[in-house]
Amino acid sequence: MTRSVERRIADILEAIERCRRYVALLDAGAVDFVDMAEDAIERNLQIIGEAANHLTPEVIDAHPEIAWPQIRGFRNILVHQYFGVDLDVIRDVVENHLPPLAEALRQQVEGGPASEV
């Protein structure tokens, strides 16, 4: 089943929103909540990387400020080197790197600069 670029962008935006919500649980204190939140964030980061891997060159080229290769690479690290994932890195990605990605993709969807969806 092939997903449209619009659907992949929506997948990324939904996963970003979930990561944003779940990161607050990392400070919950309860070990089970922290473990579940970490698992959920990692899964959604994998979705972001996989969906980003299938965006068109037009979308990618319209947003050179986004580190697309690193997004795809981080997905590979989460999947293949899961044992070396640092929670502080995950928190940094969610808090500092996902907001600019979300903004760029929202502009893309809303027909902002260089919209070629």
Coordinates of C-alpha atoms in Angstrom, one line a residue:
M1 CA 0.0 0.0 0.0
T2 CA 1.5 3.3 -1.1
R3 CA 0.9 6.4 1.1
S4 CA 0.7 9.8 -0.4
V5 CA 3.1 12.5 0.5
E6 CA 0.3 14.4 2.2
R7 CA -0.4 11.3 4.3
R8 CA 3.3 10.8 5.2
I9 CA 3.5 14.5 6.3
A10 CA 0.4 13.9 8.4
D11 CA 2.0 10.8 9.9
I12 CA 5.1 12.8 10.8
L13 CA 3.1 15.6 12.4
E14 CA 1.0 13.1 14.4
A15 CA 4.1 11.4 15.6
I16 CA 5.7 14.7 16.6
E17 CA 2.6 15.6 18.6
R18 CA 2.7 12.2 20.4
C19 CA 6.4 12.6 21.2
R20 CA 5.7 16.1 22.6
R21 CA 3.0 14.7 24.9
Y22 CA 4.9 11.7 26.0
V23 CA 8.2 13.5 26.8
A24 CA 6.4 15.0 29.8
L25 CA 6.0 11.5 31.2
L26 CA 9.8 11.0 31.3
D27 CA 9.7 13.1 34.5
A28 CA 6.8 11.2 36.0
G29 CA 9.0 9.4 38.5
A30 CA 7.1 6.1 38.2
V31 CA 9.5 3.6 36.5
D32 CA 6.7 2.0 34.5
F33 CA 5.5 5.4 33.1
V34 CA 9.0 6.4 32.2
D35 CA 9.7 3.1 30.4
M36 CA 6.4 3.3 28.5
A37 CA 7.0 6.9 27.5
E38 CA 10.5 6.1 26.3
D39 CA 9.2 3.2 24.3
A40 CA 6.4 5.3 22.8
I41 CA 8.7 8.1 21.9
E42 CA 11.2 5.8 20.3
R43 CA 8.4 4.2 18.2
N44 CA 7.2 7.6 17.0
L45 CA 10.7 8.7 16.2
Q46 CA 11.0 5.6 14.1
I47 CA 7.7 6.5 12.3
I48 CA 9.1 10.0 11.7
G49 CA 12.3 8.7 10.1
E50 CA 10.5 6.1 8.0
A51 CA 7.9 8.6 6.7
A52 CA 10.7 11.2 6.0
N53 CA 12.5 8.6 4.0
H54 CA 9.5 8.5 1.6
L55 CA 9.0 12.3 1.1
T56 CA 9.5 13.6 -2.4
P57 CA 12.6 15.5 -3.4
E58 CA 10.4 18.6 -3.8
V59 CA 9.4 18.5 -0.1
I60 CA 13.0 17.8 1.0
D61 CA 14.5 20.5 -1.2
A62 CA 11.9 23.1 -0.1
H63 CA 13.2 22.8 3.5
P64 CA 17.0 22.7 3.4
E65 CA 17.0 23.9 7.0
I66 CA 15.9 20.5 8.1
A67 CA 18.6 17.8 8.7
W68 CA 16.8 15.1 6.6
P69 CA 19.8 12.7 6.5
Q70 CA 20.0 12.8 10.3
I71 CA 16.3 12.2 10.7
R72 CA 16.6 9.0 8.5
G73 CA 19.8 8.0 10.2
F74 CA 18.3 8.4 13.7
R75 CA 15.5 6.1 12.7
N76 CA 18.1 3.5 11.7
I77 CA 20.0 3.9 15.0
L78 CA 16.7 3.4 17.0
V79 CA 15.9 0.3 15.0
H80 CA 19.3 -1.3 14.6
Q81 CA 21.3 0.0 17.6
Y82 CA 18.5 0.2 20.1
F83 CA 20.8 -0.9 22.9
G84 CA 22.9 2.3 22.6
V85 CA 20.0 4.8 22.7
D86 CA 20.5 7.5 25.3
L87 CA 17.4 9.0 26.9
D88 CA 19.0 12.4 27.1
V89 CA 19.5 12.3 23.3
I90 CA 15.9 11.3 22.8
R91 CA 14.7 14.2 25.0
D92 CA 16.9 16.6 23.1
V93 CA 15.5 15.5 19.8
V94 CA 11.9 15.8 20.9
E95 CA 12.4 19.2 22.6
N96 CA 14.8 20.9 20.2
H97 CA 14.7 19.2 16.8
L98 CA 11.1 18.2 16.3
P99 CA 9.5 21.6 16.6
P100 CA 11.4 23.1 13.5
L101 CA 10.5 19.9 11.6
A102 CA 6.8 20.3 12.5
E103 CA 6.9 24.0 11.5
A104 CA 8.4 23.3 8.1
L105 CA 5.9 20.5 7.4
R106 CA 2.9 22.6 8.5
Q107 CA 4.1 25.4 6.1
Q108 CA 4.3 22.7 3.4
V109 CA 0.7 21.6 4.1
E110 CA -0.7 25.1 4.4
G111 CA 0.8 26.1 1.1
G112 CA 3.6 28.2 2.6
P113 CA 6.9 28.9 0.9
A114 CA 7.9 26.4 -1.8
S115 CA 4.8 24.2 -1.4
E116 CA 5.1 21.2 -3.7
V117 CA 3.1 18.6 -1.9

